[in-house]
Coordinates of C-alpha atoms in Angstrom, one line a residue:
X1 CA 0.0 0.0 -0.1
X2 CA 1.5 3.2 -1.2
X3 CA 2.3 6.0 1.6
X4 CA 0.1 8.8 0.9
X5 CA 2.0 11.2 3.2
X6 CA 5.3 10.0 1.9
X7 CA 4.2 10.6 -1.9
X8 CA 2.9 14.3 -0.8
X9 CA 6.2 14.9 0.8
X10 CA 8.3 13.4 -1.7
X11 CA 10.6 16.3 -2.6
X12 CA 10.4 17.6 1.0
X13 CA 12.9 16.7 3.7
X14 CA 11.5 15.2 6.8
X15 CA 12.7 17.0 9.9
X16 CA 14.3 15.4 13.0
X17 CA 11.3 16.8 15.1
X18 CA 7.8 16.9 15.3
X19 CA 5.0 19.3 15.6
X20 CA 3.4 19.9 19.0
X21 CA 0.8 17.6 18.0
X22 CA 3.2 14.8 17.3
X23 CA 3.0 14.9 13.3
X24 CA 6.0 14.9 11.3
X25 CA 7.3 18.0 10.0
X26 CA 8.7 18.7 6.4
X27 CA 10.7 21.5 4.5
X28 CA 11.8 22.2 1.3
X29 CA 15.7 21.6 0.6
X30 CA 17.7 24.6 1.9
X31 CA 15.1 26.1 4.1
X32 CA 16.3 24.7 7.3
X33 CA 18.7 22.1 6.3
X34 CA 21.6 23.5 8.5
X35 CA 19.4 23.5 11.6
X36 CA 18.2 19.9 11.0
X37 CA 21.7 18.7 10.2
X38 CA 22.7 20.2 13.5
X39 CA 20.0 18.6 15.6
X40 CA 20.7 15.1 13.9
X41 CA 24.5 15.5 14.7
X42 CA 23.4 16.6 18.4
X43 CA 21.2 13.4 18.6
X44 CA 24.1 11.1 17.6
X45 CA 26.8 13.1 19.8
X46 CA 24.2 12.8 23.0
X47 CA 24.0 8.9 22.2
X48 CA 27.5 8.4 22.1
X49 CA 28.0 10.5 25.5
X50 CA 25.0 8.3 26.9
X51 CA 26.8 5.1 26.0
X52 CA 30.2 6.2 27.5
X53 CA 28.5 7.2 30.7
X54 CA 26.4 4.1 31.1
X55 CA 29.5 2.0 30.5
X56 CA 31.2 3.9 33.3
X57 CA 28.5 3.5 35.6
X58 CA 28.2 -0.2 34.7
X59 CA 31.9 -0.7 35.9
X60 CA 31.2 0.9 39.5
X61 CA 30.4 -1.7 41.8
X62 CA 28.4 0.8 43.8
X63 CA 26.0 1.4 41.0
X64 CA 22.4 0.4 42.1
X65 CA 20.0 -1.6 40.2
X66 CA 17.7 1.3 40.2
X67 CA 20.5 3.5 38.6
X68 CA 21.3 0.8 36.1
X69 CA 17.6 0.6 35.0
X70 CA 17.4 4.4 34.6
X71 CA 20.5 3.9 32.6
X72 CA 18.8 1.3 30.1
X73 CA 15.8 3.6 29.8
X74 CA 17.9 6.3 28.8
X75 CA 20.1 4.3 26.2
X76 CA 16.9 3.0 24.8
X77 CA 15.6 6.5 24.2
X78 CA 19.2 7.4 22.7
X79 CA 18.9 4.1 20.3
X80 CA 15.4 5.0 19.4
X81 CA 16.5 8.8 18.4
X82 CA 19.6 7.6 16.4
X83 CA 17.5 5.0 14.6
X84 CA 15.2 7.8 13.5
X85 CA 18.1 9.8 12.5
X86 CA 19.3 7.0 10.3
X87 CA 15.7 6.7 8.9
X88 CA 15.7 10.3 7.9
X89 CA 19.1 10.2 6.4
X90 CA 18.2 6.9 4.6
X91 CA 15.2 8.9 3.1
X92 CA 17.7 11.2 1.5
X93 CA 20.0 8.5 0.1
X94 CA 20.3 6.0 -2.4
X95 CA 20.2 2.4 -0.9
X96 CA 24.0 1.7 -0.9
X97 CA 24.7 4.9 0.7
X98 CA 22.2 4.2 3.3
X99 CA 23.5 0.8 4.0
X100 CA 27.0 2.5 4.5
X101 CA 25.5 5.0 6.8
X102 CA 23.7 2.3 8.8
X103 CA 27.0 0.4 9.3
X104 CA 28.9 3.6 10.3
X105 CA 26.4 4.1 13.1
X106 CA 26.3 0.7 14.3
X107 CA 30.3 0.9 14.3
X108 CA 30.0 4.3 16.4
X109 CA 27.5 3.1 18.7
X110 CA 29.5 -0.1 19.5
X111 CA 32.9 1.9 20.1
X112 CA 33.7 2.2 24.1

């Protein structure tokens, strides 16, 4: 089944944020590309920082179960956001480039 929203916005870039109602937002190329690019970079960098922090906390014997559970929730949110960035970028790239980006993101997130 065709995606009517996707077809209507084929020439528009889906932005890495949503409207106050939670709907996807779109912009024509060039309008807000730099802001969107910076937002995506911030999401990826924040996820990297969250991973480093979680790994450090997991090594501390005094870290409580509740703290570990909170870290898992934070990491799950970071993974969700990075996956969204990958989807957004994949929409703008051809299939081989999207696969290369996915591999690069996976490698970046697996670094300690």
